[in-house]
Amino acid sequence: VCTYTAFDGKFGGLFVATSRDLRTWTKHGPAFTGTRHAKRWAKSGSIVTELVGDRLIAAKVNGKFWMYWGEGTCFAATSDDLIRW
């Protein structure tokens, strides 16, 4: 899972993409579609991970995936599927 900033010349928002091989990516669009944060400017999103063997894997905390995100102010968001936050 990759969070990245998409910028249309006026607004930069947090978007999500996924890949199984880190070569081919599927873009899923804005991370916060349908929420009050959909138009909140953001350049960074960091998903909480755990080390499993030699790989970092997205970790569930109390049954949800967690992400810290924002610009200037740090917010926390949760997700059931790592796509919609």
PDB file of C-alpha atoms in Angstrom:
ATOM      1  CA  VAL A   1       0.000   0.000   0.000  1.00  0.00           C
ATOM      2  CA  CYS A   2       1.282   3.442  -0.937  1.00  0.00           C
ATOM      3  CA  THR A   3      -0.132   6.781   0.120  1.00  0.00           C
ATOM      4  CA  TYR A   4       0.841   9.680  -2.116  1.00  0.00           C
ATOM      5  CA  THR A   5      -0.094  13.267  -2.880  1.00  0.00           C
ATOM      6  CA  ALA A   6      -2.030  13.994  -6.055  1.00  0.00           C
ATOM      7  CA  PHE A   7      -1.958  17.662  -7.082  1.00  0.00           C
ATOM      8  CA  ASP A   8      -4.268  19.192  -9.706  1.00  0.00           C
ATOM      9  CA  GLY A   9      -2.650  22.629  -9.713  1.00  0.00           C
ATOM     10  CA  LYS A  10      -4.847  23.937  -6.885  1.00  0.00           C
ATOM     11  CA  PHE A  11      -5.352  21.121  -4.394  1.00  0.00           C
ATOM     12  CA  GLY A  12      -3.055  18.404  -3.054  1.00  0.00           C
ATOM     13  CA  GLY A  13      -4.810  15.496  -1.433  1.00  0.00           C
ATOM     14  CA  LEU A  14      -3.877  12.094  -0.088  1.00  0.00           C
ATOM     15  CA  PHE A  15      -4.471   9.195  -2.505  1.00  0.00           C
ATOM     16  CA  VAL A  16      -3.961   5.424  -2.209  1.00  0.00           C
ATOM     17  CA  ALA A  17      -2.390   2.850  -4.535  1.00  0.00           C
ATOM     18  CA  THR A  18      -1.653  -0.852  -4.031  1.00  0.00           C
ATOM     19  CA  SER A  19       0.802  -3.306  -5.558  1.00  0.00           C
ATOM     20  CA  ARG A  20       1.736  -6.944  -5.024  1.00  0.00           C
ATOM     21  CA  ASP A  21       5.141  -6.653  -6.751  1.00  0.00           C
ATOM     22  CA  LEU A  22       6.056  -2.927  -6.403  1.00  0.00           C
ATOM     23  CA  ARG A  23       6.162  -2.678 -10.218  1.00  0.00           C
ATOM     24  CA  THR A  24       2.502  -2.756 -11.200  1.00  0.00           C
ATOM     25  CA  TRP A  25       0.235  -0.405  -9.265  1.00  0.00           C
ATOM     26  CA  THR A  26      -3.523  -0.014  -8.938  1.00  0.00           C
ATOM     27  CA  LYS A  27      -4.660   3.513  -8.097  1.00  0.00           C
ATOM     28  CA  HIS A  28      -7.690   3.680  -5.790  1.00  0.00           C
ATOM     29  CA  GLY A  29      -8.194   7.453  -5.738  1.00  0.00           C
ATOM     30  CA  PRO A  30      -8.606   9.765  -2.757  1.00  0.00           C
ATOM     31  CA  ALA A  31      -8.111   8.197   0.669  1.00  0.00           C
ATOM     32  CA  PHE A  32     -10.914  10.221   2.257  1.00  0.00           C
ATOM     33  CA  THR A  33     -13.676  10.103  -0.391  1.00  0.00           C
ATOM     34  CA  GLY A  34     -17.060  10.811   1.169  1.00  0.00           C
ATOM     35  CA  THR A  35     -15.648  12.206   4.409  1.00  0.00           C
ATOM     36  CA  ARG A  36     -15.208  15.721   5.763  1.00  0.00           C
ATOM     37  CA  HIS A  37     -11.467  15.346   5.066  1.00  0.00           C
ATOM     38  CA  ALA A  38     -11.882  14.751   1.311  1.00  0.00           C
ATOM     39  CA  LYS A  39     -10.713  18.296   0.469  1.00  0.00           C
ATOM     40  CA  ARG A  40      -8.202  18.711   3.316  1.00  0.00           C
ATOM     41  CA  TRP A  41      -4.724  19.460   1.994  1.00  0.00           C
ATOM     42  CA  ALA A  42      -2.274  16.654   2.836  1.00  0.00           C
ATOM     43  CA  LYS A  43       1.156  15.608   1.628  1.00  0.00           C
ATOM     44  CA  SER A  44       1.861  12.628   3.822  1.00  0.00           C
ATOM     45  CA  GLY A  45       0.262   9.514   5.209  1.00  0.00           C
ATOM     46  CA  SER A  46       2.060   6.901   7.282  1.00  0.00           C
ATOM     47  CA  ILE A  47       0.356   3.567   7.909  1.00  0.00           C
ATOM     48  CA  VAL A  48       1.241   1.776  11.154  1.00  0.00           C
ATOM     49  CA  THR A  49       3.246  -1.373  10.378  1.00  0.00           C
ATOM     50  CA  GLU A  50       4.792  -4.341  12.131  1.00  0.00           C
ATOM     51  CA  LEU A  51       7.864  -6.370  11.232  1.00  0.00           C
ATOM     52  CA  VAL A  52       6.936  -9.911  10.166  1.00  0.00           C
ATOM     53  CA  GLY A  53      10.084 -11.844   9.313  1.00  0.00           C
ATOM     54  CA  ASP A  54      11.984  -9.415   7.102  1.00  0.00           C
ATOM     55  CA  ARG A  55       8.911  -7.513   5.797  1.00  0.00           C
ATOM     56  CA  LEU A  56       6.949  -4.530   7.066  1.00  0.00           C
ATOM     57  CA  ILE A  57       3.248  -5.396   7.041  1.00  0.00           C
ATOM     58  CA  ALA A  58       0.318  -3.068   7.762  1.00  0.00           C
ATOM     59  CA  ALA A  59      -0.721  -3.815  11.333  1.00  0.00           C
ATOM     60  CA  LYS A  60      -4.183  -3.794  12.840  1.00  0.00           C
ATOM     61  CA  VAL A  61      -4.592  -2.029  16.175  1.00  0.00           C
ATOM     62  CA  ASN A  62      -7.804  -2.945  17.987  1.00  0.00           C
ATOM     63  CA  GLY A  63      -9.165  -4.473  14.767  1.00  0.00           C
ATOM     64  CA  LYS A  64      -8.462  -1.494  12.456  1.00  0.00           C
ATOM     65  CA  PHE A  65      -5.587  -0.300  10.311  1.00  0.00           C
ATOM     66  CA  TRP A  66      -4.250   3.081  11.473  1.00  0.00           C
ATOM     67  CA  MET A  67      -2.646   5.926   9.539  1.00  0.00           C
ATOM     68  CA  TYR A  68      -1.139   9.186  10.734  1.00  0.00           C
ATOM     69  CA  TRP A  69      -1.466  11.918   8.129  1.00  0.00           C
ATOM     70  CA  GLY A  70      -1.602  15.653   7.503  1.00  0.00           C
ATOM     71  CA  GLU A  71       0.413  18.724   6.814  1.00  0.00           C
ATOM     72  CA  GLY A  72       1.162  21.162   9.610  1.00  0.00           C
ATOM     73  CA  THR A  73      -1.226  19.232  11.858  1.00  0.00           C
ATOM     74  CA  CYS A  74      -1.048  15.499  12.469  1.00  0.00           C
ATOM     75  CA  PHE A  75      -4.304  13.559  12.239  1.00  0.00           C
ATOM     76  CA  ALA A  76      -5.079   9.873  12.769  1.00  0.00           C
ATOM     77  CA  ALA A  77      -7.441   7.834  10.598  1.00  0.00           C
ATOM     78  CA  THR A  78      -8.625   4.230  10.643  1.00  0.00           C
ATOM     79  CA  SER A  79      -9.555   1.816   7.860  1.00  0.00           C
ATOM     80  CA  ASP A  80     -10.969  -1.666   7.479  1.00  0.00           C
ATOM     81  CA  ASP A  81      -9.371  -2.267   4.060  1.00  0.00           C
ATOM     82  CA  LEU A  82      -6.323   0.072   3.731  1.00  0.00           C
ATOM     83  CA  ILE A  83      -8.049   1.815   0.792  1.00  0.00           C
ATOM     84  CA  ARG A  84     -10.819   3.979   2.284  1.00  0.00           C
ATOM     85  CA  TRP A  85      -9.963   5.989   5.389  1.00  0.00           C
TER      86      TRP A  85
END
